[in-house]
Coordinates of N, CA and C in Angstrom, one line a residue:
M1 N 1.1 -1.4 0.3 CA 0.1 0.4 0.3 C 0.9 1.3 -0.2
K2 N 1.9 1.3 0.1 CA 3.0 2.2 0.7 C 3.4 2.7 -0.8
L3 N 3.6 1.6 -1.4 CA 4.4 1.6 -3.2 C 3.5 2.9 -3.2
I4 N 1.9 2.1 -3.3 CA 0.6 3.1 -4.5 C 0.7 3.8 -4.2
H5 N 0.8 4.5 -2.4 CA 0.6 5.7 -1.9 C 1.8 6.6 -3.1
L6 N 3.2 6.3 -2.8 CA 4.5 7.0 -3.5 C 4.0 7.3 -4.6
L7 N 3.6 6.0 -5.2 CA 3.9 6.3 -6.8 C 2.8 7.3 -7.4
L8 N 1.8 7.4 -6.5 CA 0.2 8.3 -6.3 C 1.1 9.8 -6.3
S9 N 1.4 9.8 -5.2 CA 1.8 10.8 -4.4 C 3.3 11.7 -5.5
A10 N 4.2 10.8 -6.6 CA 5.1 10.9 -7.3 C 4.3 11.5 -8.4
A11 N 2.9 10.7 -9.1 CA 2.1 11.1 -10.3 C 1.4 12.7 -9.8
L12 N 0.9 13.1 -8.6 CA 0.3 13.6 -8.2 C 1.5 15.2 -8.9
A13 N 2.9 14.7 -8.1 CA 3.4 16.0 -8.1 C 4.0 16.6 -8.9
N14 N 4.1 15.0 -10.5 CA 4.2 15.7 -11.8 C 3.2 16.4 -13.0
A15 N 1.9 16.0 -11.7 CA 1.0 16.6 -12.6 C 0.6 17.9 -12.3
S16 N 1.4 18.5 -11.3 CA 1.3 19.9 -10.7 C 2.0 20.8 -11.8
T17 N 3.2 19.7 -12.3 CA 4.0 20.9 -13.5 C 2.9 21.5 -14.8
Y18 N 2.0 20.7 -14.4 CA 1.3 21.1 -16.1 C 0.4 22.0 -16.1
T19 N 0.2 22.1 -14.4 CA -1.0 23.2 -14.2 C -0.4 24.8 -13.6
E20 N 1.1 24.1 -13.7 CA 2.3 25.4 -13.0 C 1.8 26.7 -14.6
T21 N 2.0 27.6 -14.2 CA 1.2 28.5 -15.0 C 3.0 29.4 -15.8
V22 N 3.0 29.2 -17.1 CA 4.2 30.0 -17.8 C 4.7 31.9 -17.2
D23 N 6.3 31.7 -16.8 CA 6.1 32.9 -16.1 C 6.9 33.9 -17.4
L24 N 6.0 34.5 -17.3 CA 6.4 35.8 -18.4 C 7.3 36.7 -18.4
Q25 N 7.5 37.1 -17.0 CA 8.3 38.8 -16.3 C 7.8 39.5 -17.3
N26 N 8.9 40.1 -17.5 CA 8.5 42.1 -18.2 C 7.7 41.1 -19.4
A27 N 8.1 40.1 -20.4 CA 7.6 40.3 -21.4 C 6.3 40.2 -21.5
G28 N 5.4 39.8 -20.4 CA 3.8 39.5 -20.0 C 3.1 41.2 -20.3
Q29 N 4.1 42.0 -20.2 CA 3.4 43.2 -20.7 C 2.6 43.2 -22.3
Y30 N 3.3 42.2 -22.8 CA 2.7 42.2 -24.5 C 1.8 40.6 -25.1
A31 N 0.8 41.7 -25.6 CA 0.0 40.5 -25.8 C 0.4 39.5 -27.1
V32 N 1.5 39.9 -27.8 CA 2.6 39.6 -29.0 C 3.8 40.2 -28.5
L33 N 5.0 39.6 -28.7 CA 6.1 39.9 -28.8 C 7.4 38.7 -29.8
A34 N 7.8 39.4 -30.6 CA 8.7 38.5 -31.5 C 10.0 39.2 -31.8
K35 N 11.3 38.5 -31.3 CA 12.3 38.6 -32.5 C 12.6 38.5 -34.2
S36 N 11.2 38.0 -35.2 CA 11.5 37.8 -36.0 C 10.2 38.6 -37.1
G37 N 9.2 38.9 -36.1 CA 8.4 40.0 -36.7 C 7.1 39.6 -36.7
I38 N 6.4 40.3 -36.4 CA 4.8 40.1 -36.3 C 4.2 40.3 -37.9
S39 N 3.4 39.5 -38.6 CA 2.3 40.1 -39.3 C 0.6 39.7 -39.3
T40 N 0.3 40.6 -40.0 CA -1.1 39.9 -39.2 C -2.2 40.5 -40.6
I41 N -3.0 39.7 -41.0 CA -4.7 40.4 -42.2 C -5.4 40.3 -41.4
D42 N -6.2 41.4 -41.3 CA -7.4 41.6 -40.7 C -8.0 41.2 -39.4
A43 N -7.0 41.3 -38.6 CA -7.0 40.8 -37.4 C -7.3 42.0 -36.0
Q44 N -7.7 41.7 -35.3 CA -7.5 42.6 -33.8 C -6.5 42.1 -32.6
I45 N -5.7 42.7 -32.8 CA -5.0 42.0 -31.0 C -5.5 42.5 -30.2
E46 N -5.5 42.4 -28.9 CA -5.9 43.0 -27.6 C -4.5 43.1 -26.7
G47 N -3.9 44.3 -26.7 CA -3.0 44.7 -26.1 C -1.8 45.3 -26.7
D48 N -0.1 45.1 -25.9 CA 0.7 46.0 -27.1 C 1.2 44.9 -27.9
I49 N 2.2 45.1 -28.8 CA 3.2 44.1 -29.3 C 4.2 44.7 -29.9
G50 N 4.9 44.2 -29.9 CA 6.6 44.7 -30.1 C 7.3 43.5 -30.6
V51 N 8.3 44.1 -31.1 CA 9.4 43.1 -32.1 C 11.0 44.0 -31.6
S52 N 12.0 42.9 -31.4 CA 13.4 43.3 -30.7 C 14.3 42.3 -30.8
P53 N 15.0 42.4 -31.7 CA 16.0 43.4 -32.1 C 15.5 44.1 -33.5
I54 N 14.8 43.6 -34.2 CA 14.6 43.9 -35.9 C 14.1 45.2 -35.2
S55 N 13.4 46.3 -36.2 CA 12.6 47.6 -36.7 C 11.3 47.1 -36.7
A56 N 10.7 48.1 -36.6 CA 9.1 48.2 -36.9 C 8.7 47.5 -38.3
L57 N 10.1 48.1 -39.5 CA 9.8 47.3 -40.3 C 8.7 45.8 -40.3
F58 N 9.2 45.7 -39.4 CA 9.0 43.9 -39.4 C 7.7 43.8 -38.9
L59 N 7.2 44.8 -38.7 CA 5.3 44.6 -38.0 C 4.7 44.9 -39.2
T60 N 4.3 43.6 -39.9 CA 3.9 43.8 -41.1 C 2.4 43.4 -41.6
G61 N 1.7 44.5 -42.4 CA 0.0 43.9 -42.5 C -0.5 45.0 -41.1
F62 N -0.2 45.7 -40.4 CA -0.7 46.8 -39.7 C -0.6 47.9 -40.4
D63 N -1.8 49.1 -40.3 CA -1.7 50.5 -40.8 C -1.2 50.8 -39.6
L64 N 0.3 50.9 -39.4 CA 1.0 51.5 -38.3 C 1.2 53.4 -37.8
D65 N 0.7 53.9 -37.3 CA 0.4 55.2 -37.4 C 1.6 55.9 -36.2
L66 N 2.3 56.2 -36.6 CA 3.6 56.3 -35.2 C 3.2 57.8 -34.6
D67 N 3.3 57.8 -33.4 CA 2.8 58.8 -32.3 C 3.8 59.8 -32.3
S68 N 3.1 60.6 -32.1 CA 4.5 62.1 -32.3 C 5.5 61.7 -31.1
S69 N 5.2 61.4 -30.3 CA 6.5 61.6 -29.6 C 7.6 60.2 -29.7
G70 N 7.3 59.4 -30.9 CA 8.3 58.7 -31.8 C 8.7 57.5 -30.6
E71 N 7.8 57.3 -30.0 CA 8.1 56.1 -28.6 C 6.7 55.2 -29.3
F72 N 6.0 55.2 -29.9 CA 5.3 53.7 -30.1 C 4.0 54.2 -31.5
S73 N 3.5 52.9 -31.6 CA 2.5 53.6 -32.7 C 1.5 53.0 -32.8
T74 N 0.4 53.4 -33.5 CA -1.3 52.7 -32.9 C -1.3 52.1 -34.2
S75 N -2.5 51.1 -34.4 CA -3.2 51.0 -35.2 C -4.5 50.6 -34.8
S76 N -5.4 50.3 -36.1 CA -6.7 50.3 -35.8 C -7.2 48.3 -35.5
Q77 N -5.7 48.4 -36.0 CA -5.2 46.4 -35.9 C -5.0 46.0 -34.2
V78 N -5.1 46.8 -33.7 CA -4.1 46.4 -32.2 C -4.4 47.9 -30.8
A79 N -5.5 47.0 -30.0 CA -6.0 47.8 -29.0 C -5.1 48.0 -27.9
G80 N -3.9 48.8 -28.4 CA -2.7 48.9 -27.2 C -1.9 49.7 -28.5
K81 N -0.3 49.6 -28.3 CA 0.7 50.0 -28.9 C 1.6 49.4 -29.5
A82 N 2.3 49.8 -30.1 CA 3.0 49.0 -31.6 C 4.2 49.1 -30.6
Y83 N 5.2 48.7 -30.4 CA 7.1 49.0 -29.9 C 7.5 48.5 -30.8
A84 N 9.0 48.9 -31.0 CA 9.9 48.8 -31.9 C 11.3 49.1 -31.5
A85 N 12.5 48.1 -31.4 CA 13.9 48.1 -30.6 C 14.5 49.5 -31.6
D86 N 13.0 50.4 -33.2 CA 14.0 51.0 -33.6 C 13.7 52.3 -33.1
Y87 N 12.1 52.3 -32.6 CA 11.4 53.6 -32.1 C 12.1 54.1 -30.5
S88 N 12.2 55.7 -30.4 CA 12.5 56.0 -29.3 C 12.6 56.1 -27.8
G89 N 11.4 56.0 -27.5 CA 11.0 55.3 -26.3 C 11.2 53.9 -26.1
S90 N 11.2 53.3 -27.2 CA 11.5 51.4 -26.7 C 13.6 51.6 -26.9
T91 N 13.8 51.9 -25.5 CA 15.3 52.0 -25.0 C 15.2 50.1 -25.8
P92 N 16.8 50.0 -26.2 CA 17.1 48.9 -26.5 C 17.1 47.6 -25.1
A93 N 17.8 48.0 -23.6 CA 18.0 47.6 -22.5 C 16.4 47.0 -23.0
D94 N 15.5 47.8 -22.2 CA 14.0 47.5 -22.5 C 13.8 46.2 -23.0
M95 N 13.4 46.4 -24.2 CA 13.2 45.5 -25.3 C 14.0 43.8 -25.6
T96 N 15.5 44.6 -25.1 CA 16.5 43.5 -24.8 C 16.1 42.7 -23.1
A97 N 15.5 43.4 -22.6 CA 15.3 41.9 -21.6 C 13.5 41.5 -21.4
A98 N 13.2 42.6 -22.3 CA 11.4 41.6 -22.4 C 11.5 40.7 -23.4
V99 N 12.3 40.7 -24.5 CA 13.0 39.4 -25.6 C 13.6 38.4 -24.8
S100 N 14.6 38.9 -23.8 CA 14.8 37.9 -22.5 C 14.3 36.6 -22.5
A101 N 13.3 37.8 -21.3 CA 12.2 37.4 -20.7 C 11.5 36.1 -21.6
M102 N 10.7 36.3 -22.7 CA 9.9 35.8 -23.7 C 10.7 34.3 -23.9
E103 N 12.0 34.7 -24.5 CA 12.9 33.0 -24.3 C 13.1 31.9 -23.3
T104 N 13.3 32.9 -22.0 CA 13.1 31.9 -21.0 C 12.1 31.2 -20.6
A105 N 10.6 31.8 -20.9 CA 9.5 31.3 -21.4 C 8.7 30.5 -22.2
Y106 N 9.8 30.5 -23.0 CA 9.6 30.2 -24.5 C 9.9 28.3 -24.4
T107 N 11.2 28.6 -23.7 CA 12.1 27.1 -23.2 C 11.3 26.4 -22.1
N108 N 11.0 27.1 -21.0 CA 9.9 26.5 -20.3 C 8.7 25.6 -20.4
A109 N 7.6 26.2 -21.5 CA 7.2 25.7 -22.2 C 7.5 25.0 -23.4
A110 N 8.2 24.9 -23.7 CA 8.7 23.5 -24.8 C 9.1 22.7 -23.9
A111 N 9.7 22.8 -23.1 CA 10.2 22.1 -22.6 C 9.1 20.4 -21.5
R112 N 7.6 21.1 -21.7 CA 6.3 20.5 -20.3 C 6.1 19.9 -21.3
P113 N 6.1 18.2 -20.9 CA 5.0 16.9 -21.7 C 4.0 17.4 -21.8
T114 N 3.3 16.6 -23.0 CA 1.8 16.6 -23.5 C 1.2 15.8 -21.8
T115 N 0.0 16.6 -21.4 CA -0.4 15.8 -20.3 C -1.1 14.4 -20.4
D116 N -1.6 13.7 -21.6 CA -2.7 12.6 -22.0 C -2.1 12.6 -23.2
S117 N -2.4 11.1 -24.1 CA -2.3 10.8 -26.1 C -2.7 11.6 -26.6
S118 N -4.4 12.3 -25.6 CA -5.4 13.3 -26.7 C -5.1 14.0 -27.1
K119 N -4.2 14.9 -26.8 CA -3.9 16.1 -26.7 C -3.0 16.3 -27.8
N120 N -2.0 14.9 -27.9 CA -1.1 14.9 -29.4 C -1.6 14.9 -30.3
N121 N -1.3 16.1 -31.1 CA -2.2 16.3 -33.0 C -3.2 16.1 -32.7
R122 N -4.1 16.9 -31.8 CA -5.4 16.5 -31.7 C -6.0 17.3 -33.3
G123 N -7.2 16.2 -33.2 CA -7.4 16.6 -35.0 C -6.8 16.9 -36.0
G124 N -5.5 16.6 -36.2 CA -4.4 16.7 -37.2 C -3.9 18.3 -37.3
G125 N -4.5 18.8 -36.2 CA -3.8 20.4 -36.2 C -5.0 21.2 -36.5
A126 N -6.4 20.5 -36.7 CA -7.3 21.5 -37.5 C -7.9 21.2 -35.8
I127 N -7.9 22.5 -35.0 CA -8.6 22.8 -33.8 C -9.7 23.6 -33.9
G128 N -9.6 24.3 -34.5 CA -11.3 25.2 -34.6 C -12.6 24.2 -34.3
G129 N -13.5 25.0 -33.9 CA -14.3 24.1 -33.3 C -14.1 23.6 -32.4
Q130 N -13.0 23.2 -31.9 CA -13.2 22.0 -30.8 C -13.1 23.0 -29.4
T131 N -13.4 21.7 -28.3 CA -13.1 22.7 -27.3 C -12.1 22.5 -26.2
L132 N -11.1 23.2 -25.6 CA -9.8 22.6 -24.9 C -10.1 22.7 -23.5
T133 N -9.3 21.9 -23.3 CA -9.7 21.3 -21.6 C -8.0 22.1 -20.9
A134 N -7.8 21.9 -19.7 CA -6.4 22.6 -19.4 C -5.6 21.3 -19.7
G135 N -4.6 22.1 -19.9 CA -3.4 20.7 -20.4 C -2.5 21.3 -21.4
V136 N -1.5 20.3 -21.7 CA -0.4 20.4 -23.1 C -0.7 20.0 -24.0
Y137 N -0.6 20.6 -25.4 CA -1.1 20.0 -26.2 C 0.0 20.1 -27.2
T138 N 0.2 19.1 -27.7 CA 1.5 18.9 -29.0 C 1.2 18.6 -30.1
F139 N 1.7 19.3 -30.9 CA 1.3 19.6 -32.3 C 2.6 19.4 -33.5
T140 N 2.6 18.0 -34.0 CA 3.9 18.5 -34.9 C 3.4 18.7 -36.4
V141 N 2.7 19.3 -36.4 CA 1.8 19.9 -37.7 C 1.2 21.3 -37.6
V142 N 0.6 22.2 -38.7 CA 0.5 23.6 -38.4 C -1.1 23.4 -37.7
V143 N -0.8 24.1 -37.2 CA -2.2 24.7 -36.1 C -3.0 25.4 -36.9
R144 N -4.4 25.1 -37.0 CA -4.9 25.9 -37.6 C -6.3 25.7 -36.8
I145 N -7.2 27.3 -37.1 CA -8.5 27.8 -36.1 C -9.1 28.6 -37.7
D146 N -10.1 26.7 -38.3 CA -10.8 27.4 -39.8 C -11.9 28.2 -38.5
S147 N -12.8 27.9 -37.5 CA -13.9 28.4 -36.7 C -13.6 28.6 -35.1
D148 N -14.6 29.1 -34.4 CA -14.4 29.8 -33.5 C -13.7 28.3 -32.8
L149 N -12.7 28.4 -31.3 CA -12.0 27.7 -30.4 C -12.2 28.0 -29.6
T150 N -12.5 27.1 -28.4 CA -13.4 27.2 -27.0 C -12.0 27.0 -25.6
F151 N -11.7 27.5 -25.0 CA -11.1 27.1 -23.8 C -11.6 27.0 -22.8
E152 N -11.8 25.5 -21.9 CA -12.8 25.3 -21.5 C -12.1 25.0 -20.0
G153 N -12.4 26.4 -18.9 CA -11.5 25.5 -17.7 C -11.8 26.3 -16.1
G154 N -11.2 26.0 -15.3 CA -11.5 26.8 -13.8 C -10.1 28.6 -14.2
S155 N -10.7 29.2 -13.2 CA -9.8 30.4 -13.6 C -8.4 29.7 -12.9
D156 N -7.9 29.0 -12.8 CA -6.4 28.9 -12.5 C -6.1 27.7 -13.2
D157 N -7.0 27.4 -14.1 CA -6.2 26.3 -15.1 C -5.2 26.8 -16.3
V158 N -4.5 26.4 -16.9 CA -3.1 26.4 -17.7 C -3.4 25.4 -18.8
F159 N -3.2 26.2 -20.0 CA -3.3 26.0 -20.9 C -2.0 26.1 -21.8
V160 N -1.3 25.0 -22.6 CA 0.4 25.2 -23.2 C -0.4 24.4 -24.6
I161 N -0.2 25.4 -25.8 CA 0.0 24.3 -27.1 C 1.2 24.8 -27.7
Q162 N 2.1 23.1 -28.0 CA 3.1 23.9 -28.6 C 3.1 23.0 -30.1
T163 N 4.0 24.2 -30.7 CA 3.7 23.4 -32.2 C 5.0 23.7 -32.9
T164 N 5.7 22.3 -33.7 CA 6.8 22.5 -34.7 C 6.3 23.7 -35.5
G165 N 5.4 23.9 -36.2 CA 4.5 25.0 -37.3 C 3.8 25.7 -37.2
D166 N 3.5 26.5 -37.6 CA 2.6 27.8 -37.3 C 1.5 27.1 -37.0
V167 N 0.8 28.7 -36.0 CA -0.5 28.6 -36.2 C -1.2 29.5 -37.2
T168 N -1.9 28.9 -37.7 CA -2.7 30.3 -38.8 C -4.5 30.2 -38.0
Q169 N -4.9 31.6 -38.1 CA -6.2 31.7 -37.5 C -7.2 32.3 -38.5
A170 N -8.5 32.2 -39.3 CA -8.8 32.6 -40.1 C -9.8 33.8 -39.5
A171 N -10.1 34.8 -40.6 CA -10.6 35.9 -40.3 C -11.8 35.4 -39.3
N172 N -12.2 36.5 -38.7 CA -13.9 36.1 -38.2 C -13.8 35.4 -37.2
T173 N -12.9 34.9 -36.6 CA -13.0 33.6 -35.6 C -12.7 34.2 -34.4
Q174 N -13.5 33.7 -33.5 CA -12.8 34.2 -32.4 C -12.4 32.5 -31.5
V175 N -11.5 33.3 -30.4 CA -11.1 32.3 -29.5 C -12.2 32.6 -28.3
I176 N -12.7 31.7 -27.3 CA -13.7 31.9 -26.3 C -13.2 31.5 -25.3
L177 N -13.5 32.1 -24.2 CA -12.9 31.3 -22.8 C -14.6 31.2 -22.4
K178 N -14.3 29.9 -21.6 CA -16.0 29.5 -21.0 C -15.3 28.5 -19.4
G179 N -15.9 28.8 -18.7 CA -15.7 27.8 -17.4 C -15.4 29.1 -16.7
G180 N -14.8 29.8 -16.7 CA -14.3 30.8 -15.6 C -12.5 30.7 -16.2
A181 N -12.3 30.3 -17.5 CA -10.4 30.0 -18.2 C -10.4 31.5 -18.7
Q182 N -8.9 31.5 -18.1 CA -8.4 33.4 -18.7 C -7.2 33.3 -19.6
A183 N -7.5 34.2 -20.8 CA -6.6 34.4 -21.0 C -5.3 34.2 -21.2
K184 N -5.1 34.8 -19.5 CA -3.3 34.9 -19.7 C -3.1 33.7 -19.0
N185 N -3.8 32.6 -19.2 CA -3.1 31.1 -18.3 C -3.2 30.6 -19.8
I186 N -3.8 31.1 -21.1 CA -3.0 30.3 -21.9 C -1.9 30.7 -22.7
F187 N -1.2 29.7 -23.4 CA 0.3 29.9 -24.2 C 0.3 28.9 -24.8
W188 N 1.1 29.7 -26.1 CA 1.3 29.4 -27.5 C 2.8 29.3 -28.1
Q189 N 3.3 28.2 -27.5 CA 4.6 27.7 -27.9 C 4.9 27.6 -29.5
V190 N 5.1 28.1 -30.1 CA 4.9 27.9 -31.7 C 6.5 28.8 -32.3
A191 N 7.3 27.1 -33.1 CA 8.6 26.9 -33.8 C 8.3 28.3 -34.5

């Protein structure tokens, strides 16, 4: 009986790593942060976006309007501000620190094992129309969101979506949160 208890305790201890949040540190101030560029076509991003060490030229598909301060741009496609390493208010040290924090979080999320086999390449990568529950989902294919996607869980549930391919989301589709699931607990680790 002690052996079963120890095995169960070990399993529960390992399971807790699946529900731990990914610590974004100061990268968490961005909805999207990238080193190689951000592109969009007819999408609305809720929050700030940023690129570094590259310039604002790598924010493609956005209707950027540089603020008179030169510190950020605004866009009808971004419900926040757009920052780039070459903007006057985006100091290289600040952007470098955010990118470093992003890389640490990326490595953390990438190292997490899939929580169960049903979360491997779910739907062949076509996850639109599905409801995802808490856990780690691993894809070795392109992840496509061609219709509304729902995340369902409690307020402390964590969702990690890992993919070695791209993530594409069709226009006019939504990501829906149900049952208390929170956007701050959903992490996309995209190669």
